Amino acid sequence: EMIKRYRTTVFRFAGSNTPGFLKKEIAEELIKEGLDIKYTTFGHVGDDVRDFELLKESGCYSLFFGIESGSQRILEESINKLSGGRFVKIQQIIAAINICKKAGIYTVGSVIIPAPLETEETKKESLDLLLNRIKIDSVLVSLPGVVLGTEWERNHEKYNIVYLNPETFDKDLMIYKIKLLAPPILWDPFPYKINGKPFKEYAKESNDFAQALEENGILTQAPDEMLLMAHLAEMPAREFRDRMRQCFSLGNYKELKKIIGKINYNSFFTE
């Protein structure tokens, strides 16, 4: 019904934490109905890795995993990353990403650099994980974002997060606007320090980490839906990312329209 209504065979499941069992049920139903579609969605390192081949068969093109860090200490002491009520282990991350890749699904992961309590050693652990221990197609390198009501906000001193203006912090955070088309180093400063560093320092730290990945051949800042759009545009993912950045930053409407037309043509549903 949705395919006919929207005239497309391409979808992205937008839920940020789709349960593994639900992904499996949807995949089974897609196969049962014989629907020829492509889709991307969020994965989780705690998902049942036996389901990845089923997801691939159902049309899953890419999965986005929140890796967060390659350091076990950071996962436990800073990120508080859990699966089934227990701390996620690095070996879980390695197994999930590599088995997903082996199933033929494009793998995307995100890391927070620098995380609160980050050190040079823990950054090296993250770099080693991404370069040498997992098969990853794209990595999103993110800044540490403090959100009202979260553990980092409630206990910010514990995580070495210092508010610049405590009296106006809530308001400053709520009205902050992310410049999605610009690299973080060009954003307006966050209203807090991380690990004793002002915004420009930790933004550069994040940018340098992403650059190190790029220099080693790993695509960065290309999420799962972008990989699918690149496929539909019949373009390598890195070229697609770079051309999109150029089109939006320069306002190149004609080039953008041409690429969108190609994507729509290759995703259009015909009865």
GROMACS .gro file of C-alpha atoms in nm:
model
  271
    1GLU     CA    1   0.000   0.000   0.000
    2MET     CA    2   0.278   0.248   0.090
    3ILE     CA    3   0.470   0.157  -0.226
    4LYS     CA    4   0.166   0.238  -0.439
    5ARG     CA    5   0.075   0.550  -0.240
    6TYR     CA    6   0.420   0.709  -0.254
    7ARG     CA    7   0.526   0.552  -0.585
    8THR     CA    8   0.863   0.449  -0.449
    9THR     CA    9   1.049   0.127  -0.373
   10VAL     CA   10   1.300   0.293  -0.140
   11PHE     CA   11   1.251   0.357   0.232
   12ARG     CA   12   1.432   0.446   0.552
   13PHE     CA   13   1.295   0.320   0.882
   14ALA     CA   14   1.335   0.632   1.092
   15GLY     CA   15   1.311   0.490   1.444
   16SER     CA   16   1.638   0.552   1.628
   17ASN     CA   17   1.625   0.225   1.825
   18THR     CA   18   1.421  -0.024   1.624
   19PRO     CA   19   1.413  -0.350   1.826
   20GLY     CA   20   1.588  -0.643   1.661
   21PHE     CA   21   1.280  -0.863   1.680
   22LEU     CA   22   1.075  -0.599   1.497
   23LYS     CA   23   1.332  -0.569   1.218
   24LYS     CA   24   1.320  -0.947   1.183
   25GLU     CA   25   0.939  -0.956   1.169
   26ILE     CA   26   0.931  -0.681   0.905
   27ALA     CA   27   1.198  -0.859   0.700
   28GLU     CA   28   1.006  -1.186   0.712
   29GLU     CA   29   0.687  -1.011   0.599
   30LEU     CA   30   0.865  -0.831   0.313
   31ILE     CA   31   1.002  -1.162   0.187
   32LYS     CA   32   0.665  -1.333   0.229
   33GLU     CA   33   0.492  -1.061   0.024
   34GLY     CA   34   0.765  -1.072  -0.240
   35LEU     CA   35   0.819  -0.696  -0.226
   36ASP     CA   36   1.116  -0.570  -0.426
   37ILE     CA   37   1.233  -0.277  -0.213
   38LYS     CA   38   1.550  -0.131  -0.069
   39TYR     CA   39   1.570   0.022   0.277
   40THR     CA   40   1.808   0.133   0.549
   41THR     CA   41   1.757   0.144   0.924
   42PHE     CA   42   1.932   0.157   1.259
   43GLY     CA   43   2.111  -0.150   1.386
   44HIS     CA   44   2.233  -0.232   1.734
   45VAL     CA   45   2.540  -0.426   1.836
   46GLY     CA   46   2.308  -0.630   2.059
   47ASP     CA   47   2.095  -0.745   1.764
   48ASP     CA   48   2.087  -1.117   1.687
   49VAL     CA   49   2.361  -1.145   1.424
   50ARG     CA   50   2.184  -1.449   1.277
   51ASP     CA   51   1.919  -1.211   1.140
   52PHE     CA   52   2.151  -1.009   0.916
   53GLU     CA   53   2.126  -1.244   0.617
   54LEU     CA   54   1.747  -1.233   0.648
   55LEU     CA   55   1.754  -0.853   0.652
   56LYS     CA   56   1.974  -0.853   0.342
   57GLU     CA   57   1.736  -1.087   0.160
   58SER     CA   58   1.443  -0.860   0.245
   59GLY     CA   59   1.609  -0.557   0.083
   60CYS     CA   60   1.813  -0.402   0.365
   61TYR     CA   61   2.088  -0.198   0.201
   62SER     CA   62   2.260  -0.044   0.503
   63LEU     CA   63   2.253  -0.053   0.883
   64PHE     CA   64   2.362   0.231   1.111
   65PHE     CA   65   2.530   0.125   1.437
   66GLY     CA   66   2.606   0.345   1.735
   67ILE     CA   67   2.960   0.230   1.813
   68GLU     CA   68   3.040   0.540   2.023
   69SER     CA   69   3.395   0.434   2.118
   70GLY     CA   70   3.658   0.167   2.068
   71SER     CA   71   3.760   0.194   2.433
   72GLN     CA   72   3.594  -0.035   2.684
   73ARG     CA   73   3.664   0.218   2.959
   74ILE     CA   74   3.488   0.498   2.770
   75LEU     CA   75   3.190   0.275   2.689
   76GLU     CA   76   3.144   0.197   3.058
   77GLU     CA   77   3.258   0.512   3.239
   78SER     CA   78   3.148   0.783   2.995
   79ILE     CA   79   2.896   0.656   2.738
   80ASN     CA   80   2.721   0.409   2.972
   81LYS     CA   81   2.641   0.198   2.665
   82LEU     CA   82   2.419  -0.097   2.754
   83SER     CA   83   2.269  -0.400   2.582
   84GLY     CA   84   2.028  -0.623   2.768
   85GLY     CA   85   2.107  -0.441   3.092
   86ARG     CA   86   2.481  -0.505   3.062
   87PHE     CA   87   2.766  -0.294   2.931
   88VAL     CA   88   2.835  -0.346   2.562
   89LYS     CA   89   3.167  -0.519   2.503
   90ILE     CA   90   3.413  -0.431   2.227
   91GLN     CA   91   3.394  -0.791   2.104
   92GLN     CA   92   3.017  -0.749   2.055
   93ILE     CA   93   3.080  -0.448   1.835
   94ILE     CA   94   3.340  -0.635   1.630
   95ALA     CA   95   3.113  -0.937   1.580
   96ALA     CA   96   2.803  -0.735   1.489
   97ILE     CA   97   2.975  -0.510   1.235
   98ASN     CA   98   3.177  -0.785   1.068
   99ILE     CA   99   2.891  -1.034   1.043
  100CYS     CA  100   2.665  -0.759   0.908
  101LYS     CA  101   2.926  -0.677   0.644
  102LYS     CA  102   2.969  -1.045   0.558
  103ALA     CA  103   2.593  -1.066   0.497
  104GLY     CA  104   2.634  -0.804   0.224
  105ILE     CA  105   2.487  -0.508   0.412
  106TYR     CA  106   2.669  -0.175   0.402
  107THR     CA  107   2.785  -0.087   0.752
  108VAL     CA  108   2.780   0.261   0.902
  109GLY     CA  109   2.895   0.344   1.253
  110SER     CA  110   2.908   0.653   1.471
  111VAL     CA  111   3.169   0.745   1.730
  112ILE     CA  112   3.185   1.034   1.977
  113ILE     CA  113   3.523   1.206   1.961
  114PRO     CA  114   3.623   1.335   2.207
  115ALA     CA  115   3.393   1.171   2.459
  116PRO     CA  116   3.389   1.306   2.812
  117LEU     CA  117   3.688   1.154   2.998
  118GLU     CA  118   3.860   1.086   2.664
  119THR     CA  119   4.239   1.049   2.660
  120GLU     CA  120   4.495   1.008   2.384
  121GLU     CA  121   4.508   0.638   2.467
  122THR     CA  122   4.131   0.586   2.439
  123LYS     CA  123   4.128   0.774   2.108
  124LYS     CA  124   4.397   0.538   1.980
  125GLU     CA  125   4.178   0.245   2.083
  126SER     CA  126   3.889   0.388   1.879
  127LEU     CA  127   4.111   0.446   1.578
  128ASP     CA  128   4.249   0.093   1.602
  129LEU     CA  129   3.899  -0.054   1.618
  130LEU     CA  130   3.785   0.133   1.309
  131LEU     CA  131   4.099   0.078   1.103
  132ASN     CA  132   4.202  -0.274   1.197
  133ARG     CA  133   3.932  -0.472   1.374
  134ILE     CA  134   3.604  -0.410   1.191
  135LYS     CA  135   3.489  -0.386   0.829
  136ILE     CA  136   3.313  -0.050   0.819
  137ASP     CA  137   3.194   0.138   0.510
  138SER     CA  138   3.138   0.478   0.667
  139VAL     CA  139   3.194   0.643   1.005
  140LEU     CA  140   3.014   0.945   1.146
  141VAL     CA  141   3.246   1.127   1.385
  142SER     CA  142   3.030   1.325   1.628
  143LEU     CA  143   3.096   1.585   1.893
  144PRO     CA  144   2.982   1.512   2.250
  145GLY     CA  145   2.635   1.659   2.275
  146VAL     CA  146   2.493   1.741   2.617
  147VAL     CA  147   2.114   1.704   2.621
  148LEU     CA  148   1.891   1.825   2.903
  149GLY     CA  149   1.775   1.545   3.131
  150THR     CA  150   2.052   1.302   3.037
  151GLU     CA  151   2.324   1.155   3.258
  152TRP     CA  152   2.584   1.392   3.117
  153GLU     CA  153   2.367   1.692   3.200
  154ARG     CA  154   2.258   1.578   3.545
  155ASN     CA  155   2.608   1.481   3.658
  156HIS     CA  156   2.820   1.700   3.432
  157GLU     CA  157   3.100   1.750   3.685
  158LYS     CA  158   3.154   1.373   3.707
  159TYR     CA  159   3.216   1.367   3.332
  160ASN     CA  160   3.447   1.668   3.324
  161ILE     CA  161   3.186   1.886   3.151
  162VAL     CA  162   3.199   2.251   3.255
  163TYR     CA  163   2.915   2.492   3.174
  164LEU     CA  164   3.035   2.832   3.056
  165ASN     CA  165   2.729   3.015   3.192
  166PRO     CA  166   2.543   2.794   3.442
  167GLU     CA  167   2.264   3.050   3.489
  168THR     CA  168   2.165   3.048   3.120
  169PHE     CA  169   2.282   2.698   3.025
  170ASP     CA  170   1.935   2.547   2.976
  171LYS     CA  171   1.827   2.832   2.749
  172ASP     CA  172   2.158   2.836   2.560
  173LEU     CA  173   2.124   2.465   2.490
  174MET     CA  174   1.762   2.483   2.376
  175ILE     CA  175   1.815   2.764   2.126
  176TYR     CA  176   2.141   2.629   1.984
  177LYS     CA  177   2.122   2.555   1.611
  178ILE     CA  178   2.349   2.301   1.445
  179LYS     CA  179   2.488   2.402   1.106
  180LEU     CA  180   2.440   2.070   0.933
  181LEU     CA  181   2.602   2.180   0.607
  182ALA     CA  182   2.925   2.293   0.774
  183PRO     CA  183   3.197   2.093   0.952
  184PRO     CA  184   3.170   2.119   1.334
  185ILE     CA  185   3.483   2.332   1.354
  186LEU     CA  186   3.280   2.610   1.185
  187TRP     CA  187   2.979   2.581   1.418
  188ASP     CA  188   2.892   2.832   1.685
  189PRO     CA  189   3.062   2.724   2.011
  190PHE     CA  190   2.878   2.484   2.241
  191PRO     CA  191   2.804   2.641   2.583
  192TYR     CA  192   3.035   2.403   2.768
  193LYS     CA  193   3.391   2.276   2.792
  194ILE     CA  194   3.481   1.908   2.752
  195ASN     CA  195   3.780   1.763   2.938
  196GLY     CA  196   3.893   2.116   3.020
  197LYS     CA  197   3.897   2.218   2.653
  198PRO     CA  198   3.698   2.500   2.489
  199PHE     CA  199   3.480   2.427   2.187
  200LYS     CA  200   3.736   2.511   1.918
  201GLU     CA  201   3.987   2.269   2.069
  202TYR     CA  202   3.756   1.970   2.096
  203ALA     CA  203   3.595   2.047   1.759
  204LYS     CA  204   3.943   2.036   1.603
  205GLU     CA  205   4.013   1.713   1.790
  206SER     CA  206   3.701   1.561   1.635
  207ASN     CA  207   3.789   1.694   1.290
  208ASP     CA  208   4.145   1.558   1.315
  209PHE     CA  209   4.010   1.214   1.403
  210ALA     CA  210   3.781   1.215   1.100
  211GLN     CA  211   4.070   1.328   0.883
  212ALA     CA  212   4.282   1.037   1.009
  213LEU     CA  213   4.009   0.797   0.900
  214GLU     CA  214   3.984   0.959   0.557
  215GLU     CA  215   4.361   0.938   0.512
  216ASN     CA  216   4.333   0.564   0.575
  217GLY     CA  217   4.060   0.519   0.315
  218ILE     CA  218   3.753   0.517   0.540
  219LEU     CA  219   3.461   0.731   0.429
  220THR     CA  220   3.330   0.970   0.696
  221GLN     CA  221   3.015   1.172   0.755
  222ALA     CA  222   2.805   0.963   0.514
  223PRO     CA  223   2.507   0.808   0.696
  224ASP     CA  224   2.312   0.501   0.586
  225GLU     CA  225   2.054   0.689   0.382
  226MET     CA  226   2.330   0.873   0.195
  227LEU     CA  227   2.488   0.542   0.093
  228LEU     CA  228   2.155   0.430  -0.049
  229MET     CA  229   2.103   0.759  -0.232
  230ALA     CA  230   2.452   0.731  -0.379
  231HIS     CA  231   2.364   0.384  -0.507
  232LEU     CA  232   2.046   0.517  -0.667
  233ALA     CA  233   2.239   0.808  -0.818
  234GLU     CA  234   2.479   0.552  -0.967
  235MET     CA  235   2.770   0.726  -0.802
  236PRO     CA  236   3.048   0.619  -0.561
  237ALA     CA  237   2.955   0.716  -0.205
  238ARG     CA  238   3.252   0.950  -0.153
  239GLU     CA  239   3.183   1.133  -0.479
  240PHE     CA  240   2.814   1.163  -0.390
  241ARG     CA  241   2.894   1.306  -0.046
  242ASP     CA  242   3.138   1.559  -0.188
  243ARG     CA  243   2.904   1.667  -0.468
  244MET     CA  244   2.616   1.711  -0.224
  245ARG     CA  245   2.832   1.930  -0.002
  246GLN     CA  246   2.931   2.138  -0.302
  247CYS     CA  247   2.577   2.169  -0.436
  248PHE     CA  248   2.433   2.285  -0.104
  249SER     CA  249   2.718   2.517  -0.010
  250LEU     CA  250   2.723   2.685  -0.353
  251GLY     CA  251   2.349   2.670  -0.415
  252ASN     CA  252   2.399   2.469  -0.736
  253TYR     CA  253   2.031   2.409  -0.807
  254LYS     CA  254   2.074   2.265  -1.157
  255GLU     CA  255   2.324   2.000  -1.051
  256LEU     CA  256   2.117   1.912  -0.744
  257LYS     CA  257   1.802   1.878  -0.952
  258LYS     CA  258   1.982   1.649  -1.195
  259ILE     CA  259   2.104   1.419  -0.919
  260ILE     CA  260   1.765   1.413  -0.746
  261GLY     CA  261   1.603   1.326  -1.077
  262LYS     CA  262   1.836   1.028  -1.116
  263ILE     CA  263   1.760   0.907  -0.763
  264ASN     CA  264   1.385   0.941  -0.814
  265TYR     CA  265   1.400   0.764  -1.150
  266ASN     CA  266   1.580   0.464  -1.002
  267SER     CA  267   1.345   0.441  -0.703
  268PHE     CA  268   1.015   0.498  -0.887
  269PHE     CA  269   0.750   0.229  -0.858
  270THR     CA  270   0.580   0.108  -1.174
  271GLU     CA  271   0.303  -0.149  -1.169
   0.00000   0.00000   0.00000
